[in-house]
Amino acid sequence: MASFSATVSQLPNISPTHTSLCPHQYIFHSQCRPFFLKRRSHSLRKGLILPSRRESPSITICASFTDVSSNVSLEEKQLPKGETWSVHKFGGTCVGTSQRIKNVADIILNDDSERKLVVVSAMSKVTDMMYDLIYKAQSRDESYISSLDAVLEKHSSTAHDILDGDNLATFLSQLHHDISNLKAMLRAIYIAGHATESFTDFVVGHGELWSAQMLSLVIRKNGTDCKWMDTRDVLIVNPTSSNQVDPDYLESERRLEKWYSLNPCKAIIATGFIASTPQNIPTTLKRDGSDFSAAIMGALFRARQVTIWTDVDGVYSADPRKVSEAVILKTLSYQEAWEMSYFGANVLHPRTIIPVMRYGIPIMIRNIFNLSALGTKICHPSVNDHEDSQNLQNYVKGFATIDNLALVNVEGTGMAGVPGTASAIFSAVKDVGANVIMISQASSEHSVCFAVPEKEVKAVAEALQSRFRQALDNGRLSQVAVIPNCSILAAVGQKMASTPGVSATLFNALAKAGINVRAIAQGCSEYNITVVLKREDCIKALRAVHSRFYLSRTTIAMGIVGPGLIGSTLLDQLRDQASILKEEFNIDLRVMGILSSKSMLLSDAGIDLARWRELRKERGEAADMERFVQHVHGNHFIPNTAIVDCTADSVIAGHYYDWLRKGIHVVTPNKKANSGPLDQYLRLRALQRQSYTHYFYEATVGAGLPIVSTLRGLLETGDRILQIEGIFSGTLSYIFNNFKDGRAFSEVVGEAKEAGYTEPDPRDDLSGTDVARKVIILARESGLKLELSNIPVESLVPEPLRVCASAQEFMQELPKFDQEFAKKQDDAENAGEVLRYVGVVDMTNKKGVVELRRYKKDHPFAQLSGSDNIIAFTTRRYKNQPLIVRGPGAGAQVTAGGIFCDILRLASYLGAPS
Ligand SMILES: NC(=O)C1=CN([C@@H]2O[C@H](COP(=O)(O)OP(=O)(O)OC[C@H]3O[C@@H](n4cnc5c(N)ncnc54)[C@H](OP(=O)(O)O)[C@@H]3O)[C@@H](O)[C@H]2O)C=CC1
Ligand SMILES: N[C@@H](CC=O)C(=O)O
Ligand code: NA
């Protein structure tokens, strides 16, 4: 290894007199670039190989360990470009400790590309430490000295861990040399009480210089032909007005070729973040500068690929802190990546994409802490992407949000057709230095609305009020309104372009989650659709749209009211099916609360259904309907809420209207709402029809049998119902199917109750009220406007037992009437007939009836067994032979199964795959 040094000049004595006279001049002319470069070009002319400017200018130019091979052929010295190069970039956390630097070295050594260029940041926290040195020195805070010692210690101890022998000695000598120069520079700043921008950039860039040197020494130790590069010698950038820089590719390429001719090698470890101006003044690439360095280097080398190593598995479809089901995207187009970045996704700074996009160089985002994760590839969209273009997620790649925004709405009739209005608005905004994040104007031109960061909106509003004072005073403009507390939600996807239905799906999902959209913007490129929402709705909206586009599960927050026979069977069915629903059907049903008449159990993340009974006992609290609803629905992290009413209570049914109005979906086997007062029923159905909120009640008729859905299907497809006749009561079906062979009526009723067929009070079955309710439900569904009282009902409850105080008392008294029932049964039997309790909806005569009838033993109604219901639909299409639905129409399992079906139907309406 060759090394040399040449003392050029000594650091001049710094005195307050010097600096107070002209500190700025002092810094540049006595210490910095021009002086240094002059010497360098002089040396170059003499054919000396110069070190990079890792060393402090003006003191000692000291070549480091950079090897100068005298036997390198001319061909080798020419910069090979293209596929042979792969570029890697490792951020501060990747090189944050000695072990991590070794891991980085392993990754580089395992990359079998012919040539590699590696861009490294400073060790984590070092850049902040360096800025702190400057801050302290210019604040005349002596502790900059001890802080600088800490910087020295951090690098020195890391070097001791990973280097040894000559490598360690070389690095340490360079480090101490740099530190002593920095000490002198900081002293100058301390005295001047000021640091210029370029001086600051020069100081902070040392973190990258040291990490690049250490890494290159570790790699060289493993026998790889490796050089380190101070990118300030190569990367030339022009500052722009907006605190950004534009690379000068031509000049950088020229310098790169020169650098390579002097440093031919297979692996280059380059400093990230730092560069020079065309005047050779040190500068930085600003925020996320190292990513940008890697992208520019990738472009200069026309590399095969640029890999950005970070601490996440790739680019997520949405912020995983907000959407736990967010997925890693395998690919993103360049345009999608920059749209996602703009809208706050932690992808890459948009400017990082531009250099590589020009040459179609793919960028890989990989996790250094999880090498098994394949990461995200950002590239031109491939032809293969069209293969599975059927899936919605191929149209919308991801969602991003920006919070803390305010909308400004400039409105007035005097704007339409007046050229220059928009220009005047936005020049006023520019004058206060506010950043416009999104603009929307409808073609009526009566208003322009735009989003700005909340912290800038006051100044913007004042500027507009003042700029348009006259127009506001004379009414040409009606208002400059500020809508605070807004967020932006953006859907990003290149293939949304020209694909009908994507925006419809997006807005549909938002509507279903009850989210109000305040403003919309979509450019002609169609790469993103931006909506402005209330900030408090943002996460809920993000989850709703994310799940709608199949990126994650359809999650429904559920509240179960009435954990009685049916409710508890439903909870057990949900428990048993939960994991299959999640894994196979992407549906996540979370029971957030269970409410009975006296107690309730609430959970923030979802009740563990394996233990819901114990948990109710252990953690149950006093029932409070308002708190229950607020808890289940107030969860802004779950976009959809459903309340399942498993009571038979009309008070609970009275809440449906309010729940639906709040955007809470309702599922129920409770017949009270649909068979209650007609005006309330009509009001409820009207609300449900005009909203995006669903109300499902299949289990109210025939339990799990498809009765309501069959009727709807007939009606919606244009059939006309003539008559619906059937045995609608599982209880009464069971009773009359088994009330034979001399058995007592009361005994069979007891069996029906035991089997779970009856209503909580069996008198509701025997009185015919339950059947009458079902008849009313079907009659109303078919379009008849009937009240329950319009249905003549033959009650089977013996007159004296109608006043019994409880169901229990009724059951005790019933045997007294067994004889009476036995007689009716014998009469029918003697006539070769059976007794059947039926309900009829007569559409021709617009009426309904519920009564005990006798049927011949060969009639289909006589063929039933168990709790079978049988319902015959006679319609215009099914006139000669009615459409018959038959099967068990009562019982805990089939009823809970019917409710469960409705819940899944709801999930499918909300976007789950169907
Ligand atoms: N059995 C069947 O085959 C079929 C039943 N259905 C319907 O299913 C529903 C439930 O029936 P089932 O399970 O047998 O009835 P249960 O009596 O077994 O259960 C009713 C539940 O509702 C709760 N409840 C009652 N009032 C309130 C209230 N105001 N607030 C909160 N909770 C309340 C009760 O709580 P608590 O115990 O604390 O009072 C109980 O947990 C009924 O509407 C029924 O018509 C529909 C089709 C078939
Ligand atoms: N008690 C009812 C249950 C279903 O609604 C019946 O017996 O049919
Ligand atoms: Na049903």
Tab-separated table of C-alpha atoms in Angstrom, residues 33-376:
chain	number	residue	atom	x	y	z
A	33	ARG	CA	-11.937	24.812	-1.529
A	34	PRO	CA	-10.341	27.282	-3.870
A	35	PHE	CA	-7.068	27.119	-2.097
A	36	PHE	CA	-7.199	23.402	-1.844
A	37	LEU	CA	-8.186	22.904	-5.443
A	38	LYS	CA	-5.492	25.109	-6.711
A	39	ARG	CA	-2.991	22.889	-4.985
A	40	ARG	CA	-4.702	19.816	-6.244
A	41	SER	CA	-4.640	20.817	-9.873
A	42	HIS	CA	-1.063	21.766	-9.455
A	43	SER	CA	-0.309	18.329	-8.101
A	44	LEU	CA	-2.286	16.686	-10.858
A	45	ARG	CA	-0.338	18.453	-13.464
A	46	LYS	CA	2.721	16.965	-11.921
A	47	GLY	CA	1.134	13.559	-12.283
A	48	LEU	CA	0.631	12.916	-8.627
A	49	ILE	CA	-2.319	10.886	-7.481
A	50	LEU	CA	-4.202	13.115	-5.141
A	51	PRO	CA	-6.261	12.036	-2.244
A	52	SER	CA	-9.814	13.106	-2.035
A	53	ARG	CA	-10.563	16.066	0.095
A	54	ARG	CA	-11.308	13.983	3.125
A	55	GLU	CA	-8.571	15.911	4.801
A	56	SER	CA	-9.028	19.414	5.924
A	57	PRO	CA	-7.952	21.845	3.280
A	58	SER	CA	-5.119	24.173	3.901
A	59	ILE	CA	-3.353	22.084	6.470
A	60	THR	CA	-2.033	18.813	5.217
A	61	ILE	CA	-2.877	16.972	2.102
A	62	CYS	CA	-2.481	13.461	3.230
A	63	ALA	CA	-3.118	10.542	0.970
A	64	SER	CA	-4.965	7.830	2.741
A	65	PHE	CA	-4.772	4.143	2.175
A	66	THR	CA	-5.935	4.604	-1.431
A	67	ASP	CA	-3.785	2.241	-3.398
A	68	VAL	CA	-2.049	3.550	-6.467
A	69	SER	CA	-1.374	0.609	-8.699
A	70	SER	CA	1.312	1.325	-11.168
A	71	ASN	CA	0.604	-1.780	-13.187
A	72	VAL	CA	-3.000	-1.005	-14.157
A	73	SER	CA	-3.603	-1.169	-17.899
A	74	LEU	CA	-5.106	1.742	-19.806
A	75	GLU	CA	-8.174	-0.326	-20.677
A	76	GLU	CA	-8.852	-1.044	-17.052
A	77	LYS	CA	-8.656	2.634	-16.261
A	78	GLN	CA	-11.499	3.441	-18.606
A	79	LEU	CA	-14.787	3.572	-16.810
A	80	PRO	CA	-16.869	0.555	-17.789
A	81	LYS	CA	-20.546	1.426	-17.737
A	82	GLY	CA	-23.704	-0.594	-17.781
A	83	GLU	CA	-24.993	-3.945	-16.617
A	84	THR	CA	-21.790	-4.948	-14.874
A	85	TRP	CA	-22.461	-2.431	-12.094
A	86	SER	CA	-24.857	-2.832	-9.275
A	87	VAL	CA	-25.384	0.061	-6.907
A	88	HIS	CA	-26.261	-0.299	-3.219
A	89	LYS	CA	-27.147	2.363	-0.737
A	90	PHE	CA	-26.928	1.836	3.016
A	91	GLY	CA	-28.456	4.424	5.313
A	92	GLY	CA	-27.249	5.459	8.748
A	93	THR	CA	-28.991	2.682	10.665
A	94	CYS	CA	-27.480	0.073	8.313
A	95	VAL	CA	-23.980	1.213	9.342
A	96	GLY	CA	-24.972	2.270	12.867
A	97	THR	CA	-22.733	-0.165	14.764
A	98	SER	CA	-19.578	-2.167	14.105
A	99	GLN	CA	-21.611	-5.343	13.700
A	100	ARG	CA	-23.882	-3.672	11.196
A	101	ILE	CA	-20.941	-2.419	9.170
A	102	LYS	CA	-19.725	-6.038	9.035
A	103	ASN	CA	-23.208	-7.146	7.896
A	104	VAL	CA	-23.150	-4.530	5.160
A	105	ALA	CA	-19.733	-5.791	4.069
A	106	ASP	CA	-21.163	-9.334	3.893
A	107	ILE	CA	-24.027	-8.200	1.707
A	108	ILE	CA	-21.639	-6.481	-0.664
A	109	LEU	CA	-19.280	-9.459	-0.761
A	110	ASN	CA	-22.220	-11.780	-1.462
A	111	ASP	CA	-23.410	-9.688	-4.393
A	112	ASP	CA	-21.969	-11.537	-7.366
A	113	SER	CA	-22.206	-8.559	-9.711
A	114	GLU	CA	-18.985	-7.972	-11.577
A	115	ARG	CA	-18.723	-4.432	-10.230
A	116	LYS	CA	-20.349	-2.694	-7.318
A	117	LEU	CA	-20.770	0.832	-6.204
A	118	VAL	CA	-21.877	1.291	-2.628
A	119	VAL	CA	-23.195	4.576	-1.273
A	120	VAL	CA	-23.079	4.943	2.496
A	121	SER	CA	-24.508	7.445	4.901
A	122	ALA	CA	-22.851	8.519	8.112
A	123	MET	CA	-23.282	6.141	11.061
A	124	SER	CA	-26.681	6.728	12.605
A	125	LYS	CA	-26.946	9.933	14.638
A	126	VAL	CA	-23.544	11.175	13.407
A	127	THR	CA	-24.965	13.773	11.012
A	128	ASP	CA	-27.064	15.166	13.851
A	129	MET	CA	-23.966	15.192	16.068
A	130	MET	CA	-22.089	17.126	13.406
A	131	TYR	CA	-24.867	19.695	13.027
A	132	ASP	CA	-24.881	19.985	16.786
A	133	LEU	CA	-21.168	20.818	16.755
A	134	ILE	CA	-21.813	23.684	14.388
A	135	TYR	CA	-24.793	24.868	16.389
A	136	LYS	CA	-22.863	24.812	19.633
A	137	ALA	CA	-19.784	26.473	18.170
A	138	GLN	CA	-21.712	29.317	16.615
A	139	SER	CA	-23.699	29.735	19.822
A	140	ARG	CA	-20.351	30.071	21.547
A	141	ASP	CA	-21.055	27.020	23.638
A	142	GLU	CA	-17.727	25.500	24.746
A	143	SER	CA	-19.245	22.058	24.977
A	144	TYR	CA	-18.672	21.639	21.232
A	145	ILE	CA	-15.241	20.405	22.279
A	146	SER	CA	-16.564	17.521	24.358
A	147	SER	CA	-19.151	16.801	21.655
A	148	LEU	CA	-16.373	16.540	19.120
A	149	ASP	CA	-14.586	14.130	21.446
A	150	ALA	CA	-17.734	12.008	21.433
A	151	VAL	CA	-17.649	11.949	17.624
A	152	LEU	CA	-14.019	10.878	17.742
A	153	GLU	CA	-14.751	8.223	20.338
A	154	LYS	CA	-17.671	6.770	18.380
A	155	HIS	CA	-15.625	6.298	15.223
A	156	SER	CA	-12.453	5.283	16.985
A	157	SER	CA	-14.167	2.552	18.992
A	158	THR	CA	-16.030	1.311	15.895
A	159	ALA	CA	-12.760	1.185	13.976
A	160	HIS	CA	-11.119	-0.821	16.779
A	161	ASP	CA	-13.974	-3.322	16.534
A	162	ILE	CA	-13.798	-3.885	12.801
A	163	LEU	CA	-10.242	-3.093	11.698
A	164	ASP	CA	-6.801	-4.163	12.732
A	165	GLY	CA	-3.136	-3.788	11.838
A	166	ASP	CA	-2.245	-1.258	9.131
A	167	ASN	CA	-5.885	-0.699	8.186
A	168	LEU	CA	-6.716	0.398	11.706
A	169	ALA	CA	-3.616	2.569	11.961
A	170	THR	CA	-4.346	4.252	8.631
A	171	PHE	CA	-7.928	4.961	9.513
A	172	LEU	CA	-7.155	6.246	12.983
A	173	SER	CA	-4.423	8.537	11.750
A	174	GLN	CA	-6.841	9.992	9.201
A	175	LEU	CA	-9.573	10.269	11.824
A	176	HIS	CA	-7.363	12.106	14.303
A	177	HIS	CA	-6.130	14.324	11.554
A	178	ASP	CA	-9.708	15.223	10.538
A	179	ILE	CA	-10.749	15.750	14.129
A	180	SER	CA	-7.905	18.121	14.817
A	181	ASN	CA	-8.794	20.109	11.706
A	182	LEU	CA	-12.456	20.124	12.688
A	183	LYS	CA	-11.429	21.381	16.105
A	184	ALA	CA	-9.667	24.304	14.484
A	185	MET	CA	-12.585	24.986	12.178
A	186	LEU	CA	-15.090	24.869	15.001
A	187	ARG	CA	-12.890	27.205	16.955
A	188	ALA	CA	-13.091	29.624	14.060
A	189	ILE	CA	-16.852	29.320	14.039
A	190	TYR	CA	-16.911	29.789	17.791
A	191	ILE	CA	-14.964	32.985	17.467
A	192	ALA	CA	-16.969	34.240	14.516
A	193	GLY	CA	-20.247	33.197	16.062
A	194	HIS	CA	-21.331	32.217	12.576
A	195	ALA	CA	-20.919	29.420	10.044
A	196	THR	CA	-21.617	29.789	6.361
A	197	GLU	CA	-23.747	27.182	4.650
A	198	SER	CA	-20.857	25.695	2.712
A	199	PHE	CA	-18.715	25.547	5.804
A	200	THR	CA	-21.515	23.749	7.612
A	201	ASP	CA	-21.892	21.339	4.712
A	202	PHE	CA	-18.185	20.701	4.789
A	203	VAL	CA	-18.192	19.888	8.501
A	204	VAL	CA	-21.268	17.654	8.510
A	205	GLY	CA	-20.040	15.648	5.513
A	206	HIS	CA	-17.312	14.067	7.644
A	207	GLY	CA	-19.690	11.395	8.909
A	208	GLU	CA	-19.988	9.980	5.409
A	209	LEU	CA	-16.240	10.251	4.814
A	210	TRP	CA	-15.492	8.145	7.882
A	211	SER	CA	-18.150	5.484	7.326
A	212	ALA	CA	-17.114	5.082	3.684
A	213	GLN	CA	-13.471	4.693	4.671
A	214	MET	CA	-14.194	2.143	7.377
A	215	LEU	CA	-16.458	0.064	5.164
A	216	SER	CA	-14.010	0.061	2.284
A	217	LEU	CA	-11.225	-1.122	4.600
A	218	VAL	CA	-13.394	-3.980	5.879
A	219	ILE	CA	-14.150	-5.025	2.311
A	220	ARG	CA	-10.557	-4.768	1.237
A	221	LYS	CA	-9.584	-6.924	4.184
A	222	ASN	CA	-11.619	-9.645	2.500
A	223	GLY	CA	-9.518	-9.437	-0.623
A	224	THR	CA	-11.851	-7.404	-2.831
A	225	ASP	CA	-10.365	-4.750	-5.049
A	226	CYS	CA	-12.085	-1.813	-3.392
A	227	LYS	CA	-11.591	1.964	-3.322
A	228	TRP	CA	-13.457	4.618	-1.459
A	229	MET	CA	-14.717	7.725	-3.155
A	230	ASP	CA	-15.256	11.181	-1.766
A	231	THR	CA	-18.231	12.075	-3.929
A	232	ARG	CA	-17.437	15.755	-3.627
A	233	ASP	CA	-14.704	15.016	-6.171
A	234	VAL	CA	-17.231	13.630	-8.614
A	235	LEU	CA	-20.787	14.758	-7.963
A	236	ILE	CA	-21.430	18.276	-9.171
A	237	VAL	CA	-24.760	19.876	-8.401
A	238	ASN	CA	-26.350	23.282	-8.871
A	239	PRO	CA	-28.422	24.652	-6.022
A	240	THR	CA	-31.963	25.630	-7.004
A	241	SER	CA	-34.131	28.315	-5.510
A	242	SER	CA	-36.238	25.852	-3.484
A	243	ASN	CA	-33.491	24.456	-1.273
A	244	GLN	CA	-32.902	21.614	-3.681
A	245	VAL	CA	-30.069	20.767	-6.033
A	246	ASP	CA	-29.939	19.779	-9.694
A	247	PRO	CA	-27.175	17.340	-10.645
A	248	ASP	CA	-24.875	18.408	-13.452
A	249	TYR	CA	-24.702	15.011	-15.125
A	250	LEU	CA	-22.271	16.002	-17.853
A	251	GLU	CA	-19.701	17.471	-15.519
A	252	SER	CA	-20.191	14.690	-12.958
A	253	GLU	CA	-19.681	12.068	-15.651
A	254	ARG	CA	-16.520	13.759	-16.821
A	255	ARG	CA	-15.187	13.857	-13.259
A	256	LEU	CA	-16.237	10.295	-12.616
A	257	GLU	CA	-14.302	9.096	-15.643
A	258	LYS	CA	-11.250	10.963	-14.429
A	259	TRP	CA	-11.665	9.592	-10.928
A	260	TYR	CA	-11.968	6.061	-12.218
A	261	SER	CA	-8.919	6.385	-14.440
A	262	LEU	CA	-6.995	7.172	-11.279
A	263	ASN	CA	-8.788	4.607	-9.100
A	264	PRO	CA	-9.722	1.607	-11.249
A	265	CYS	CA	-11.338	-1.063	-9.115
A	266	LYS	CA	-14.183	-3.592	-8.830
A	267	ALA	CA	-15.886	-2.085	-5.810
A	268	ILE	CA	-16.281	1.546	-4.877
A	269	ILE	CA	-17.520	2.742	-1.514
A	270	ALA	CA	-18.838	6.240	-2.056
A	271	THR	CA	-19.972	8.851	0.378
A	272	GLY	CA	-23.677	9.615	0.260
A	273	PHE	CA	-25.279	12.990	0.852
A	274	ILE	CA	-22.306	15.182	-0.055
A	275	ALA	CA	-21.370	16.808	-3.351
A	276	SER	CA	-19.779	19.974	-4.705
A	277	THR	CA	-21.011	22.977	-6.594
A	278	PRO	CA	-19.488	23.721	-10.025
A	279	GLN	CA	-17.228	26.152	-8.115
A	280	ASN	CA	-16.026	23.185	-6.025
A	281	ILE	CA	-17.660	24.415	-2.875
A	282	PRO	CA	-18.811	21.584	-0.637
A	283	THR	CA	-22.535	21.148	-0.488
A	284	THR	CA	-25.081	18.461	0.340
A	285	LEU	CA	-27.921	16.832	-1.534
A	286	LYS	CA	-30.339	17.954	1.216
A	287	ARG	CA	-33.068	15.691	2.639
A	288	ASP	CA	-32.726	11.966	1.840
A	289	GLY	CA	-29.518	12.965	0.094
A	290	SER	CA	-27.897	9.539	0.221
A	291	ASP	CA	-30.751	7.944	-1.703
A	292	PHE	CA	-30.354	10.676	-4.266
A	293	SER	CA	-26.571	10.082	-4.389
A	294	ALA	CA	-27.211	6.397	-5.105
A	295	ALA	CA	-29.728	7.183	-7.824
A	296	ILE	CA	-27.391	9.670	-9.522
A	297	MET	CA	-24.523	7.191	-9.297
A	298	GLY	CA	-26.768	4.484	-10.729
A	299	ALA	CA	-27.496	6.760	-13.663
A	300	LEU	CA	-23.858	7.794	-14.151
A	301	PHE	CA	-22.794	4.138	-14.204
A	302	ARG	CA	-25.920	3.037	-16.189
A	303	ALA	CA	-26.105	0.390	-13.477
A	304	ARG	CA	-28.052	-2.859	-13.655
A	305	GLN	CA	-29.930	-2.024	-10.475
A	306	VAL	CA	-29.907	0.308	-7.490
A	307	THR	CA	-30.721	-1.306	-4.153
A	308	ILE	CA	-31.769	0.968	-1.312
A	309	TRP	CA	-31.232	-0.914	1.959
A	310	THR	CA	-33.470	0.173	4.766
A	311	ASP	CA	-35.184	-1.257	7.849
A	312	VAL	CA	-38.560	-2.152	6.323
A	313	ASP	CA	-39.460	-5.095	4.113
A	314	GLY	CA	-40.389	-2.883	1.180
A	315	VAL	CA	-43.032	-0.398	0.197
A	316	TYR	CA	-46.357	-1.011	1.910
A	317	SER	CA	-49.746	-0.589	0.313
A	318	ALA	CA	-50.562	1.836	3.149
A	319	ASP	CA	-48.923	3.003	6.331
A	320	PRO	CA	-48.796	-0.232	8.390
A	321	ARG	CA	-49.185	1.785	11.591
A	322	LYS	CA	-52.604	2.834	10.332
A	323	VAL	CA	-53.640	-0.276	8.407
A	324	SER	CA	-52.300	-3.369	10.098
A	325	GLU	CA	-53.215	-5.504	7.071
A	326	ALA	CA	-51.125	-3.392	4.699
A	327	VAL	CA	-49.110	-5.584	2.359
A	328	ILE	CA	-45.670	-5.235	0.848
A	329	LEU	CA	-45.945	-4.371	-2.823
A	330	LYS	CA	-43.836	-6.561	-5.085
A	331	THR	CA	-43.562	-3.941	-7.784
A	332	LEU	CA	-44.309	-0.294	-8.297
A	333	SER	CA	-43.847	1.789	-11.396
A	334	TYR	CA	-41.636	4.850	-11.094
A	335	GLN	CA	-44.706	7.050	-11.337
A	336	GLU	CA	-46.516	5.104	-8.630
A	337	ALA	CA	-43.485	5.312	-6.371
A	338	TRP	CA	-43.256	9.038	-6.630
A	339	GLU	CA	-46.963	9.543	-6.200
A	340	MET	CA	-46.817	7.406	-3.045
A	341	SER	CA	-43.809	9.372	-1.777
A	342	TYR	CA	-45.480	12.689	-2.420
A	343	PHE	CA	-48.474	11.617	-0.427
A	344	GLY	CA	-46.474	10.765	2.614
A	345	ALA	CA	-45.594	7.109	2.088
A	346	ASN	CA	-42.117	6.365	3.288
A	347	VAL	CA	-40.863	5.229	-0.097
A	348	LEU	CA	-38.224	7.380	-1.679
A	349	HIS	CA	-37.979	11.055	-2.194
A	350	PRO	CA	-39.551	11.660	-5.621
A	351	ARG	CA	-36.372	13.257	-6.950
A	352	THR	CA	-34.509	10.005	-6.253
A	353	ILE	CA	-36.551	8.303	-8.915
A	354	ILE	CA	-35.827	10.728	-11.729
A	355	PRO	CA	-32.153	9.851	-12.468
A	356	VAL	CA	-32.751	6.087	-12.626
A	357	MET	CA	-36.034	6.349	-14.490
A	358	ARG	CA	-34.229	8.071	-17.330
A	359	TYR	CA	-32.289	4.859	-18.020
A	360	GLY	CA	-34.961	2.412	-16.861
A	361	ILE	CA	-32.752	1.225	-13.987
A	362	PRO	CA	-34.813	-0.670	-11.413
A	363	ILE	CA	-34.667	0.383	-7.756
A	364	MET	CA	-35.008	-2.346	-5.141
A	365	ILE	CA	-36.137	-1.450	-1.625
A	366	ARG	CA	-34.784	-4.153	0.711
A	367	ASN	CA	-34.685	-4.729	4.439
A	368	ILE	CA	-31.175	-5.168	5.768
A	369	PHE	CA	-32.582	-6.773	8.910
A	370	ASN	CA	-34.673	-9.303	6.995
A	371	LEU	CA	-32.771	-10.598	4.023
A	372	SER	CA	-35.430	-13.218	3.346
A	373	ALA	CA	-37.916	-10.482	2.378
A	374	LEU	CA	-37.776	-9.937	-1.362
A	375	GLY	CA	-38.524	-6.234	-1.114
A	376	THR	CA	-40.204	-3.931	-3.597
